[in-house]
PDB file of C-alpha atoms in Angstrom:
ATOM      1  CA  UNK A  40      -0.013   0.033  -0.037  1.00  0.00           C
ATOM      2  CA  UNK A  41       1.599   3.325  -1.001  1.00  0.00           C
ATOM      3  CA  UNK A  42       1.655   6.480   1.114  1.00  0.00           C
ATOM      4  CA  UNK A  43      -1.395   8.041  -0.554  1.00  0.00           C
ATOM      5  CA  UNK A  44      -3.545   4.893  -0.178  1.00  0.00           C
ATOM      6  CA  UNK A  45      -2.423   4.659   3.491  1.00  0.00           C
ATOM      7  CA  UNK A  46      -3.546   8.261   4.160  1.00  0.00           C
ATOM      8  CA  UNK A  47      -6.920   7.664   2.378  1.00  0.00           C
ATOM      9  CA  UNK A  48      -7.498   4.480   4.454  1.00  0.00           C
ATOM     10  CA  UNK A  49      -6.607   6.181   7.638  1.00  0.00           C
ATOM     11  CA  UNK A  50      -9.082   9.064   6.817  1.00  0.00           C
ATOM     12  CA  UNK A  51     -11.802   6.543   6.021  1.00  0.00           C
ATOM     13  CA  UNK A  52     -11.243   4.638   9.284  1.00  0.00           C
ATOM     14  CA  UNK A  53     -11.785   7.962  11.186  1.00  0.00           C
ATOM     15  CA  UNK A  54     -14.955   8.644   9.167  1.00  0.00           C
ATOM     16  CA  UNK A  55     -16.326   5.222   9.931  1.00  0.00           C
ATOM     17  CA  UNK A  56     -15.488   5.647  13.587  1.00  0.00           C
ATOM     18  CA  UNK A  57     -17.494   8.913  13.640  1.00  0.00           C
ATOM     19  CA  UNK A  58     -20.405   7.104  12.050  1.00  0.00           C
ATOM     20  CA  UNK A  59     -20.203   4.315  14.697  1.00  0.00           C
ATOM     21  CA  UNK A  60     -20.026   6.902  17.485  1.00  0.00           C
ATOM     22  CA  UNK A  61     -23.111   8.663  16.105  1.00  0.00           C
ATOM     23  CA  UNK A  62     -25.042   5.376  16.011  1.00  0.00           C
ATOM     24  CA  UNK A  63     -24.322   4.730  19.707  1.00  0.00           C
ATOM     25  CA  UNK A  64     -26.148   8.016  20.405  1.00  0.00           C
ATOM     26  CA  UNK A  65     -29.193   6.928  18.288  1.00  0.00           C
ATOM     27  CA  UNK A  66     -28.200   9.037  15.315  1.00  0.00           C
ATOM     28  CA  UNK A  67     -27.959   7.798  11.740  1.00  0.00           C
ATOM     29  CA  UNK A  68     -24.999   5.411  11.221  1.00  0.00           C
ATOM     30  CA  UNK A  69     -23.303   7.735   8.687  1.00  0.00           C
ATOM     31  CA  UNK A  70     -20.420  10.238   8.627  1.00  0.00           C
ATOM     32  CA  UNK A  71     -18.441  12.145   5.984  1.00  0.00           C
ATOM     33  CA  UNK A  72     -15.374  14.367   5.757  1.00  0.00           C
ATOM     34  CA  UNK A  73     -14.183  16.946   3.248  1.00  0.00           C
ATOM     35  CA  UNK A  74     -10.424  16.768   2.797  1.00  0.00           C
ATOM     36  CA  UNK A  75      -8.090  19.212   1.078  1.00  0.00           C
ATOM     37  CA  UNK A  76      -4.528  17.835   0.658  1.00  0.00           C
ATOM     38  CA  UNK A  77      -3.553  16.709   4.097  1.00  0.00           C
ATOM     39  CA  UNK A  78      -6.158  18.830   5.919  1.00  0.00           C
ATOM     40  CA  UNK A  79      -9.456  17.378   7.167  1.00  0.00           C
ATOM     41  CA  UNK A  80     -11.662  20.460   6.567  1.00  0.00           C
ATOM     42  CA  UNK A  81     -14.799  18.905   8.164  1.00  0.00           C
ATOM     43  CA  UNK A  82     -15.693  15.614   9.665  1.00  0.00           C
ATOM     44  CA  UNK A  83     -19.389  15.350  10.441  1.00  0.00           C
ATOM     45  CA  UNK A  84     -22.033  12.736  11.208  1.00  0.00           C
ATOM     46  CA  UNK A  85     -25.748  12.543  10.092  1.00  0.00           C
ATOM     47  CA  UNK A  86     -27.844  14.856  12.208  1.00  0.00           C
ATOM     48  CA  UNK A  87     -31.290  14.225  10.749  1.00  0.00           C
ATOM     49  CA  UNK A  88     -32.987  13.555  14.052  1.00  0.00           C
ATOM     50  CA  UNK A  89     -30.798  15.697  16.225  1.00  0.00           C
ATOM     51  CA  UNK A  90     -31.618  18.709  14.019  1.00  0.00           C
ATOM     52  CA  UNK A  91     -35.063  17.586  12.925  1.00  0.00           C
ATOM     53  CA  UNK A  92     -33.724  18.100   9.368  1.00  0.00           C
ATOM     54  CA  UNK A  93     -34.321  15.393   6.681  1.00  0.00           C
ATOM     55  CA  UNK A  94     -31.533  17.016   4.578  1.00  0.00           C
ATOM     56  CA  UNK A  95     -28.912  16.731   7.310  1.00  0.00           C
ATOM     57  CA  UNK A  96     -27.184  13.649   5.839  1.00  0.00           C
ATOM     58  CA  UNK A  97     -23.469  13.271   6.602  1.00  0.00           C
ATOM     59  CA  UNK A  98     -22.301  14.354   3.061  1.00  0.00           C
ATOM     60  CA  UNK A  99     -24.551  17.450   3.023  1.00  0.00           C
ATOM     61  CA  UNK A 100     -23.418  18.440   6.547  1.00  0.00           C
ATOM     62  CA  UNK A 101     -19.750  17.927   5.601  1.00  0.00           C
ATOM     63  CA  UNK A 102     -20.141  20.036   2.459  1.00  0.00           C
ATOM     64  CA  UNK A 103     -21.980  22.815   4.359  1.00  0.00           C
ATOM     65  CA  UNK A 104     -19.410  22.960   7.071  1.00  0.00           C
ATOM     66  CA  UNK A 105     -16.484  22.951   4.592  1.00  0.00           C
ATOM     67  CA  UNK A 106     -17.907  25.666   2.342  1.00  0.00           C
ATOM     68  CA  UNK A 107     -18.661  27.891   5.343  1.00  0.00           C
ATOM     69  CA  UNK A 108     -15.157  27.348   6.710  1.00  0.00           C
ATOM     70  CA  UNK A 109     -13.309  27.869   3.404  1.00  0.00           C
ATOM     71  CA  UNK A 110     -15.543  30.768   2.362  1.00  0.00           C
ATOM     72  CA  UNK A 111     -16.361  29.332  -1.063  1.00  0.00           C
ATOM     73  CA  UNK A 112     -19.061  27.252  -2.606  1.00  0.00           C
ATOM     74  CA  UNK A 113     -16.506  25.601  -4.932  1.00  0.00           C
ATOM     75  CA  UNK A 114     -14.813  22.524  -3.431  1.00  0.00           C
ATOM     76  CA  UNK A 115     -13.085  21.433  -6.638  1.00  0.00           C
ATOM     77  CA  UNK A 116      -9.686  21.149  -4.746  1.00  0.00           C
ATOM     78  CA  UNK A 117     -11.217  18.881  -2.135  1.00  0.00           C
ATOM     79  CA  UNK A 118     -12.213  15.181  -1.883  1.00  0.00           C
ATOM     80  CA  UNK A 119     -15.190  13.662  -0.033  1.00  0.00           C
ATOM     81  CA  UNK A 120     -14.890  10.635   2.186  1.00  0.00           C
ATOM     82  CA  UNK A 121     -18.166   9.071   3.158  1.00  0.00           C
ATOM     83  CA  UNK A 122     -18.868   5.997   5.210  1.00  0.00           C
ATOM     84  CA  UNK A 123     -21.591   4.918   2.805  1.00  0.00           C
ATOM     85  CA  UNK A 124     -22.390   5.337  -0.885  1.00  0.00           C
ATOM     86  CA  UNK A 125     -24.284   8.692  -1.322  1.00  0.00           C
ATOM     87  CA  UNK A 126     -28.051   8.829  -1.782  1.00  0.00           C
ATOM     88  CA  UNK A 127     -29.352  10.972  -4.722  1.00  0.00           C
ATOM     89  CA  UNK A 128     -29.710  14.057  -2.701  1.00  0.00           C
ATOM     90  CA  UNK A 129     -26.077  13.887  -1.488  1.00  0.00           C
ATOM     91  CA  UNK A 130     -25.052  12.930  -5.109  1.00  0.00           C
ATOM     92  CA  UNK A 131     -26.581  16.230  -6.217  1.00  0.00           C
ATOM     93  CA  UNK A 132     -24.894  18.191  -3.408  1.00  0.00           C
ATOM     94  CA  UNK A 133     -21.527  16.615  -4.416  1.00  0.00           C
ATOM     95  CA  UNK A 134     -21.991  17.795  -8.022  1.00  0.00           C
ATOM     96  CA  UNK A 135     -23.017  21.297  -6.994  1.00  0.00           C
ATOM     97  CA  UNK A 136     -20.052  21.621  -4.701  1.00  0.00           C
ATOM     98  CA  UNK A 137     -17.840  20.255  -7.526  1.00  0.00           C
ATOM     99  CA  UNK A 138     -15.869  17.913  -5.357  1.00  0.00           C
ATOM    100  CA  UNK A 139     -12.841  16.432  -7.069  1.00  0.00           C
ATOM    101  CA  UNK A 140     -13.336  12.864  -5.941  1.00  0.00           C
ATOM    102  CA  UNK A 141     -15.532  10.758  -3.710  1.00  0.00           C
ATOM    103  CA  UNK A 142     -14.375   7.794  -1.626  1.00  0.00           C
ATOM    104  CA  UNK A 143     -17.163   5.643  -0.091  1.00  0.00           C
ATOM    105  CA  UNK A 144     -16.878   2.603   2.232  1.00  0.00           C
ATOM    106  CA  UNK A 145     -20.162   0.665   2.548  1.00  0.00           C
ATOM    107  CA  UNK A 146     -22.020   0.451  -0.755  1.00  0.00           C
ATOM    108  CA  UNK A 147     -25.697   0.591  -1.715  1.00  0.00           C
ATOM    109  CA  UNK A 148     -26.173  -3.115  -1.123  1.00  0.00           C
ATOM    110  CA  UNK A 149     -24.619  -2.954   2.374  1.00  0.00           C
ATOM    111  CA  UNK A 150     -26.850  -0.055   3.235  1.00  0.00           C
ATOM    112  CA  UNK A 151     -29.951  -1.848   1.942  1.00  0.00           C
ATOM    113  CA  UNK A 152     -29.142  -4.893   3.903  1.00  0.00           C
ATOM    114  CA  UNK A 153     -28.955  -2.684   7.039  1.00  0.00           C
ATOM    115  CA  UNK A 154     -32.386  -1.330   6.341  1.00  0.00           C
ATOM    116  CA  UNK A 155     -31.411   1.933   4.516  1.00  0.00           C
ATOM    117  CA  UNK A 156     -32.875   1.692   1.041  1.00  0.00           C
ATOM    118  CA  UNK A 157     -31.856   4.621  -1.061  1.00  0.00           C
ATOM    119  CA  UNK A 158     -32.543   2.632  -4.208  1.00  0.00           C
ATOM    120  CA  UNK A 159     -36.208   3.691  -4.227  1.00  0.00           C
ATOM    121  CA  UNK A 160     -35.061   7.328  -4.897  1.00  0.00           C
ATOM    122  CA  UNK A 161     -32.520   6.185  -7.523  1.00  0.00           C
ATOM    123  CA  UNK A 162     -35.287   4.337  -9.254  1.00  0.00           C
ATOM    124  CA  UNK A 163     -37.935   7.159  -8.947  1.00  0.00           C
ATOM    125  CA  UNK A 164     -35.566   9.942 -10.214  1.00  0.00           C
ATOM    126  CA  UNK A 165     -35.449   8.471 -13.776  1.00  0.00           C
ATOM    127  CA  UNK A 166     -39.209   7.984 -14.073  1.00  0.00           C
ATOM    128  CA  UNK A 167     -41.527  10.396 -15.953  1.00  0.00           C
ATOM    129  CA  UNK A 168     -43.548  12.636 -13.661  1.00  0.00           C
ATOM    130  CA  UNK A 169     -46.841  10.597 -13.888  1.00  0.00           C
ATOM    131  CA  UNK A 170     -45.198   7.383 -12.879  1.00  0.00           C
ATOM    132  CA  UNK A 171     -43.685   8.720  -9.609  1.00  0.00           C
ATOM    133  CA  UNK A 172     -44.876   7.904  -6.175  1.00  0.00           C
ATOM    134  CA  UNK A 173     -44.789  11.615  -5.377  1.00  0.00           C
ATOM    135  CA  UNK A 174     -46.983  13.554  -7.894  1.00  0.00           C
ATOM    136  CA  UNK A 175     -45.106  16.368  -9.651  1.00  0.00           C
ATOM    137  CA  UNK A 176     -47.443  18.875 -11.353  1.00  0.00           C
ATOM    138  CA  UNK A 177     -46.231  21.533 -13.818  1.00  0.00           C
ATOM    139  CA  UNK A 178     -48.117  24.779 -13.156  1.00  0.00           C
ATOM    140  CA  UNK A 179     -47.208  26.983 -16.070  1.00  0.00           C
ATOM    141  CA  UNK A 180     -48.283  30.266 -14.444  1.00  0.00           C
ATOM    142  CA  UNK A 181     -47.665  33.337 -16.568  1.00  0.00           C
ATOM    143  CA  UNK A 182     -44.924  34.883 -14.480  1.00  0.00           C
ATOM    144  CA  UNK A 183     -42.735  31.839 -14.281  1.00  0.00           C
ATOM    145  CA  UNK A 184     -39.881  33.180 -16.408  1.00  0.00           C
ATOM    146  CA  UNK A 185     -39.753  36.502 -14.745  1.00  0.00           C
ATOM    147  CA  UNK A 186     -37.182  35.450 -12.046  1.00  0.00           C
ATOM    148  CA  UNK A 187     -34.784  34.205 -14.651  1.00  0.00           C
ATOM    149  CA  UNK A 188     -35.193  37.452 -16.679  1.00  0.00           C
ATOM    150  CA  UNK A 189     -34.633  39.512 -13.596  1.00  0.00           C
ATOM    151  CA  UNK A 190     -31.449  37.483 -12.834  1.00  0.00           C
ATOM    152  CA  UNK A 191     -30.086  37.788 -16.329  1.00  0.00           C
ATOM    153  CA  UNK A 192     -30.614  41.536 -16.369  1.00  0.00           C
ATOM    154  CA  UNK A 193     -28.932  42.021 -13.011  1.00  0.00           C
ATOM    155  CA  UNK A 194     -25.306  43.185 -13.552  1.00  0.00           C
ATOM    156  CA  UNK A 195     -24.495  42.216  -9.899  1.00  0.00           C
ATOM    157  CA  UNK A 196     -25.680  38.665 -10.175  1.00  0.00           C
ATOM    158  CA  UNK A 197     -23.602  35.831  -8.782  1.00  0.00           C
ATOM    159  CA  UNK A 198     -22.702  33.205 -11.450  1.00  0.00           C
ATOM    160  CA  UNK A 199     -22.846  29.453 -10.876  1.00  0.00           C
TER     161      UNK A 199
ATOM    162  CA  UNK B 942     -60.878  27.436 -12.264  1.00  0.00           C
ATOM    163  CA  UNK B 943     -62.050  25.873  -8.963  1.00  0.00           C
ATOM    164  CA  UNK B 944     -61.280  27.135  -5.533  1.00  0.00           C
ATOM    165  CA  UNK B 945     -58.424  24.755  -4.885  1.00  0.00           C
ATOM    166  CA  UNK B 946     -56.758  25.587  -8.236  1.00  0.00           C
ATOM    167  CA  UNK B 947     -57.175  29.253  -7.510  1.00  0.00           C
ATOM    168  CA  UNK B 948     -55.461  28.806  -4.174  1.00  0.00           C
ATOM    169  CA  UNK B 949     -52.636  26.792  -5.666  1.00  0.00           C
ATOM    170  CA  UNK B 950     -52.046  29.414  -8.396  1.00  0.00           C
ATOM    171  CA  UNK B 951     -52.102  32.241  -5.873  1.00  0.00           C
ATOM    172  CA  UNK B 952     -49.404  30.473  -3.709  1.00  0.00           C
ATOM    173  CA  UNK B 953     -47.356  29.866  -6.771  1.00  0.00           C
ATOM    174  CA  UNK B 954     -47.509  33.538  -7.832  1.00  0.00           C
ATOM    175  CA  UNK B 955     -46.180  34.441  -4.408  1.00  0.00           C
ATOM    176  CA  UNK B 956     -43.353  31.874  -4.671  1.00  0.00           C
ATOM    177  CA  UNK B 957     -42.392  33.239  -8.067  1.00  0.00           C
ATOM    178  CA  UNK B 958     -42.455  36.769  -6.720  1.00  0.00           C
ATOM    179  CA  UNK B 959     -40.058  35.684  -3.922  1.00  0.00           C
ATOM    180  CA  UNK B 960     -37.782  34.223  -6.568  1.00  0.00           C
ATOM    181  CA  UNK B 961     -37.891  37.468  -8.557  1.00  0.00           C
ATOM    182  CA  UNK B 962     -37.185  39.544  -5.464  1.00  0.00           C
ATOM    183  CA  UNK B 963     -34.157  37.313  -4.695  1.00  0.00           C
ATOM    184  CA  UNK B 964     -32.841  37.761  -8.220  1.00  0.00           C
ATOM    185  CA  UNK B 965     -32.933  41.515  -7.771  1.00  0.00           C
ATOM    186  CA  UNK B 966     -30.452  41.147  -4.824  1.00  0.00           C
ATOM    187  CA  UNK B 967     -28.079  38.970  -6.962  1.00  0.00           C
ATOM    188  CA  UNK B 968     -29.328  35.771  -5.397  1.00  0.00           C
ATOM    189  CA  UNK B 969     -30.390  32.683  -7.370  1.00  0.00           C
ATOM    190  CA  UNK B 970     -33.738  33.161  -9.226  1.00  0.00           C
ATOM    191  CA  UNK B 971     -35.502  30.417  -7.232  1.00  0.00           C
ATOM    192  CA  UNK B 972     -37.964  30.167  -4.351  1.00  0.00           C
ATOM    193  CA  UNK B 973     -40.076  27.436  -2.679  1.00  0.00           C
ATOM    194  CA  UNK B 974     -42.801  27.052  -0.164  1.00  0.00           C
ATOM    195  CA  UNK B 975     -43.993  24.209   2.037  1.00  0.00           C
ATOM    196  CA  UNK B 976     -47.789  24.366   2.481  1.00  0.00           C
ATOM    197  CA  UNK B 977     -50.046  22.494   4.865  1.00  0.00           C
ATOM    198  CA  UNK B 978     -53.708  22.876   4.137  1.00  0.00           C
ATOM    199  CA  UNK B 979     -54.288  26.592   3.961  1.00  0.00           C
ATOM    200  CA  UNK B 980     -51.068  27.475   5.848  1.00  0.00           C
ATOM    201  CA  UNK B 981     -47.799  28.506   4.196  1.00  0.00           C
ATOM    202  CA  UNK B 982     -45.372  26.879   6.665  1.00  0.00           C
ATOM    203  CA  UNK B 983     -42.250  28.220   4.893  1.00  0.00           C
ATOM    204  CA  UNK B 984     -41.509  30.457   1.935  1.00  0.00           C
ATOM    205  CA  UNK B 985     -37.813  30.817   1.145  1.00  0.00           C
ATOM    206  CA  UNK B 986     -35.496  31.734  -1.662  1.00  0.00           C
ATOM    207  CA  UNK B 987     -32.219  30.145  -2.813  1.00  0.00           C
ATOM    208  CA  UNK B 988     -29.393  31.354  -0.496  1.00  0.00           C
ATOM    209  CA  UNK B 989     -26.420  29.602  -2.064  1.00  0.00           C
ATOM    210  CA  UNK B 990     -24.276  32.715  -2.325  1.00  0.00           C
ATOM    211  CA  UNK B 991     -25.617  34.580   0.728  1.00  0.00           C
ATOM    212  CA  UNK B 992     -24.844  31.533   2.955  1.00  0.00           C
ATOM    213  CA  UNK B 993     -21.863  30.271   0.964  1.00  0.00           C
ATOM    214  CA  UNK B 994     -23.748  26.990   0.932  1.00  0.00           C
ATOM    215  CA  UNK B 995     -24.059  25.011  -2.349  1.00  0.00           C
ATOM    216  CA  UNK B 996     -26.853  22.974  -0.761  1.00  0.00           C
ATOM    217  CA  UNK B 997     -29.033  26.029   0.029  1.00  0.00           C
ATOM    218  CA  UNK B 998     -31.388  25.656  -2.877  1.00  0.00           C
ATOM    219  CA  UNK B 999     -34.891  27.039  -2.377  1.00  0.00           C
ATOM    220  CA  UNK B1000     -36.512  23.555  -1.908  1.00  0.00           C
ATOM    221  CA  UNK B1001     -33.849  22.384   0.627  1.00  0.00           C
ATOM    222  CA  UNK B1002     -34.254  25.725   2.481  1.00  0.00           C
ATOM    223  CA  UNK B1003     -38.082  25.541   2.465  1.00  0.00           C
ATOM    224  CA  UNK B1004     -37.976  21.875   3.760  1.00  0.00           C
ATOM    225  CA  UNK B1005     -35.326  22.608   6.470  1.00  0.00           C
ATOM    226  CA  UNK B1006     -37.357  25.619   7.651  1.00  0.00           C
ATOM    227  CA  UNK B1007     -40.665  23.664   7.671  1.00  0.00           C
ATOM    228  CA  UNK B1008     -39.377  20.676   9.485  1.00  0.00           C
ATOM    229  CA  UNK B1009     -37.666  22.804  12.159  1.00  0.00           C
ATOM    230  CA  UNK B1010     -40.921  24.819  12.519  1.00  0.00           C
ATOM    231  CA  UNK B1011     -43.187  21.754  12.713  1.00  0.00           C
ATOM    232  CA  UNK B1012     -40.784  19.668  14.807  1.00  0.00           C
ATOM    233  CA  UNK B1013     -40.942  16.634  12.557  1.00  0.00           C
ATOM    234  CA  UNK B1014     -38.909  15.313   9.704  1.00  0.00           C
ATOM    235  CA  UNK B1015     -42.080  13.957   8.061  1.00  0.00           C
ATOM    236  CA  UNK B1016     -43.835  16.336   5.813  1.00  0.00           C
ATOM    237  CA  UNK B1017     -46.313  13.865   4.348  1.00  0.00           C
ATOM    238  CA  UNK B1018     -49.273  16.137   5.140  1.00  0.00           C
ATOM    239  CA  UNK B1019     -47.577  18.990   3.241  1.00  0.00           C
ATOM    240  CA  UNK B1020     -47.179  20.064  -0.400  1.00  0.00           C
ATOM    241  CA  UNK B1021     -44.158  21.782  -1.969  1.00  0.00           C
ATOM    242  CA  UNK B1022     -44.461  24.678  -4.358  1.00  0.00           C
ATOM    243  CA  UNK B1023     -41.305  25.562  -6.259  1.00  0.00           C
ATOM    244  CA  UNK B1024     -40.654  28.276  -8.881  1.00  0.00           C
ATOM    245  CA  UNK B1025     -38.630  25.789 -10.941  1.00  0.00           C
ATOM    246  CA  UNK B1026     -38.554  21.979 -11.448  1.00  0.00           C
ATOM    247  CA  UNK B1027     -36.284  20.504  -8.735  1.00  0.00           C
ATOM    248  CA  UNK B1028     -32.672  19.356  -9.375  1.00  0.00           C
ATOM    249  CA  UNK B1029     -31.583  15.808  -8.279  1.00  0.00           C
ATOM    250  CA  UNK B1030     -30.390  17.107  -4.917  1.00  0.00           C
ATOM    251  CA  UNK B1031     -33.736  18.711  -4.177  1.00  0.00           C
ATOM    252  CA  UNK B1032     -35.616  15.713  -5.663  1.00  0.00           C
ATOM    253  CA  UNK B1033     -33.792  13.551  -3.078  1.00  0.00           C
ATOM    254  CA  UNK B1034     -34.701  15.937  -0.273  1.00  0.00           C
ATOM    255  CA  UNK B1035     -38.397  15.875  -1.330  1.00  0.00           C
ATOM    256  CA  UNK B1036     -38.425  12.089  -1.070  1.00  0.00           C
ATOM    257  CA  UNK B1037     -36.662  12.068   2.310  1.00  0.00           C
ATOM    258  CA  UNK B1038     -39.186  14.629   3.660  1.00  0.00           C
ATOM    259  CA  UNK B1039     -42.058  12.519   2.124  1.00  0.00           C
ATOM    260  CA  UNK B1040     -43.853  15.535   0.744  1.00  0.00           C
ATOM    261  CA  UNK B1041     -47.290  14.593  -0.533  1.00  0.00           C
ATOM    262  CA  UNK B1042     -47.132  16.576  -3.770  1.00  0.00           C
ATOM    263  CA  UNK B1043     -44.811  18.894  -5.773  1.00  0.00           C
ATOM    264  CA  UNK B1044     -46.066  21.863  -7.871  1.00  0.00           C
ATOM    265  CA  UNK B1045     -43.385  23.433 -10.053  1.00  0.00           C
ATOM    266  CA  UNK B1046     -43.643  26.438 -12.358  1.00  0.00           C
ATOM    267  CA  UNK B1047     -40.733  26.747 -14.797  1.00  0.00           C
ATOM    268  CA  UNK B1048     -39.562  23.386 -16.122  1.00  0.00           C
ATOM    269  CA  UNK B1049     -36.089  21.998 -16.789  1.00  0.00           C
ATOM    270  CA  UNK B1050     -36.014  23.346 -20.340  1.00  0.00           C
ATOM    271  CA  UNK B1051     -36.892  26.883 -19.145  1.00  0.00           C
ATOM    272  CA  UNK B1052     -34.150  26.631 -16.588  1.00  0.00           C
ATOM    273  CA  UNK B1053     -31.602  25.396 -19.079  1.00  0.00           C
ATOM    274  CA  UNK B1054     -32.492  28.264 -21.444  1.00  0.00           C
ATOM    275  CA  UNK B1055     -31.809  30.698 -18.592  1.00  0.00           C
ATOM    276  CA  UNK B1056     -28.319  29.071 -18.074  1.00  0.00           C
ATOM    277  CA  UNK B1057     -29.155  26.757 -15.218  1.00  0.00           C
ATOM    278  CA  UNK B1058     -28.432  23.262 -16.445  1.00  0.00           C
ATOM    279  CA  UNK B1059     -29.414  20.610 -13.935  1.00  0.00           C
ATOM    280  CA  UNK B1060     -29.644  18.097 -16.627  1.00  0.00           C
ATOM    281  CA  UNK B1061     -25.983  17.217 -16.342  1.00  0.00           C
ATOM    282  CA  UNK B1062     -26.583  15.787 -12.843  1.00  0.00           C
ATOM    283  CA  UNK B1063     -29.745  13.993 -13.999  1.00  0.00           C
ATOM    284  CA  UNK B1064     -27.643  12.436 -16.761  1.00  0.00           C
ATOM    285  CA  UNK B1065     -24.719  11.552 -14.441  1.00  0.00           C
ATOM    286  CA  UNK B1066     -26.757  10.010 -11.599  1.00  0.00           C
ATOM    287  CA  UNK B1067     -27.711   7.010 -13.735  1.00  0.00           C
ATOM    288  CA  UNK B1068     -24.197   6.308 -15.014  1.00  0.00           C
ATOM    289  CA  UNK B1069     -22.056   3.547 -13.573  1.00  0.00           C
ATOM    290  CA  UNK B1070     -19.287   4.936 -11.309  1.00  0.00           C
ATOM    291  CA  UNK B1071     -16.373   4.707 -13.826  1.00  0.00           C
ATOM    292  CA  UNK B1072     -18.252   6.700 -16.381  1.00  0.00           C
ATOM    293  CA  UNK B1073     -18.956   9.681 -14.177  1.00  0.00           C
ATOM    294  CA  UNK B1074     -17.282  13.137 -14.406  1.00  0.00           C
ATOM    295  CA  UNK B1075     -16.609  12.895 -10.670  1.00  0.00           C
ATOM    296  CA  UNK B1076     -14.722   9.776  -9.784  1.00  0.00           C
ATOM    297  CA  UNK B1077     -16.398   7.509  -7.129  1.00  0.00           C
ATOM    298  CA  UNK B1078     -14.119   4.972  -5.547  1.00  0.00           C
ATOM    299  CA  UNK B1079     -15.447   2.139  -3.299  1.00  0.00           C
ATOM    300  CA  UNK B1080     -12.902   1.664  -0.401  1.00  0.00           C
ATOM    301  CA  UNK B1081     -14.005  -1.563   1.223  1.00  0.00           C
ATOM    302  CA  UNK B1082     -12.215  -0.975   4.478  1.00  0.00           C
ATOM    303  CA  UNK B1083     -12.809  -3.743   7.127  1.00  0.00           C
ATOM    304  CA  UNK B1084     -14.869  -1.674   9.613  1.00  0.00           C
ATOM    305  CA  UNK B1085     -17.347  -0.436   7.093  1.00  0.00           C
ATOM    306  CA  UNK B1086     -20.291  -2.366   8.424  1.00  0.00           C
ATOM    307  CA  UNK B1087     -19.714  -1.611  12.076  1.00  0.00           C
ATOM    308  CA  UNK B1088     -21.827   1.689  12.135  1.00  0.00           C
ATOM    309  CA  UNK B1089     -24.797  -0.317  10.728  1.00  0.00           C
ATOM    310  CA  UNK B1090     -24.360  -3.071  13.287  1.00  0.00           C
ATOM    311  CA  UNK B1091     -24.053  -0.530  16.126  1.00  0.00           C
ATOM    312  CA  UNK B1092     -27.240   1.163  14.866  1.00  0.00           C
ATOM    313  CA  UNK B1093     -29.121  -2.080  14.620  1.00  0.00           C
ATOM    314  CA  UNK B1094     -28.065  -3.038  18.145  1.00  0.00           C
ATOM    315  CA  UNK B1095     -29.023   0.285  19.699  1.00  0.00           C
ATOM    316  CA  UNK B1096     -32.489  -0.035  21.319  1.00  0.00           C
ATOM    317  CA  UNK B1097     -32.745   3.797  21.403  1.00  0.00           C
ATOM    318  CA  UNK B1098     -32.192   4.239  17.744  1.00  0.00           C
ATOM    319  CA  UNK B1099     -34.336   6.584  15.681  1.00  0.00           C
ATOM    320  CA  UNK B1100     -36.123   4.818  12.778  1.00  0.00           C
ATOM    321  CA  UNK B1101     -36.448   6.336   9.361  1.00  0.00           C
TER     322      UNK B1101
END
């Protein structure tokens, strides 16, 4: 095992230990870290129940804490370590934050076996609106493009 | 137009107005609301740049605010109104919060035309790991299942 692999494994072991610790408190058995070079920028567990926040998955928490700390929404010089393969919500967050790479330990099958089935959302996301369990209705109200036009005409707008 | 449609349209018009207002400040041209019966529980705009938080999309913000306010992570008696069709991250958040229904105004094509292309993430999410723009590496470290086992053995665990 080379030096870089050793470091990656050592970080992942810490992430998994954080997930285990969270589970002992009754929290979700998940943790994640954002890492830049040698520095662990954030290392956070799932806090869905502690924060009454269904979006507070470990990856989202780690990204939010890292971007706040680094003062940028762009984490393209960082890597994400997560104790479990990301769900579609976290997958989206990873792309918006432009992380350079993702390491995950347990995979989807491991998670499903433990009773965490993200596969439903993976299956639903590719379905056309009418076939989904949650009904999505397109309301084409007249003013719907005005926010975009306002944004495009604003010289002070922030760019993605 | 019946009473229920009139109410839905009136809420959506307010959501779009919130998105427009956010765009005048240089924020993302997006807003969303969580609604329970006649009550608007939350009505929030995108705050990605204001909060330096790439996960602070309007839908995520509206869900977070609603669950904190209502004291539950289960929004199955609520509907979500969003000024634009949700991205994959927000799609995941909607499923985790178990919202009963989603109304959206602008669709994916409208957003893409305005320069907001969520389609990349929708395309990437169905690809096998090696084909993705962001590399996902499965590190099967030995301790990877311990958090799940700890969670399953904890009699005080919170259930999803």
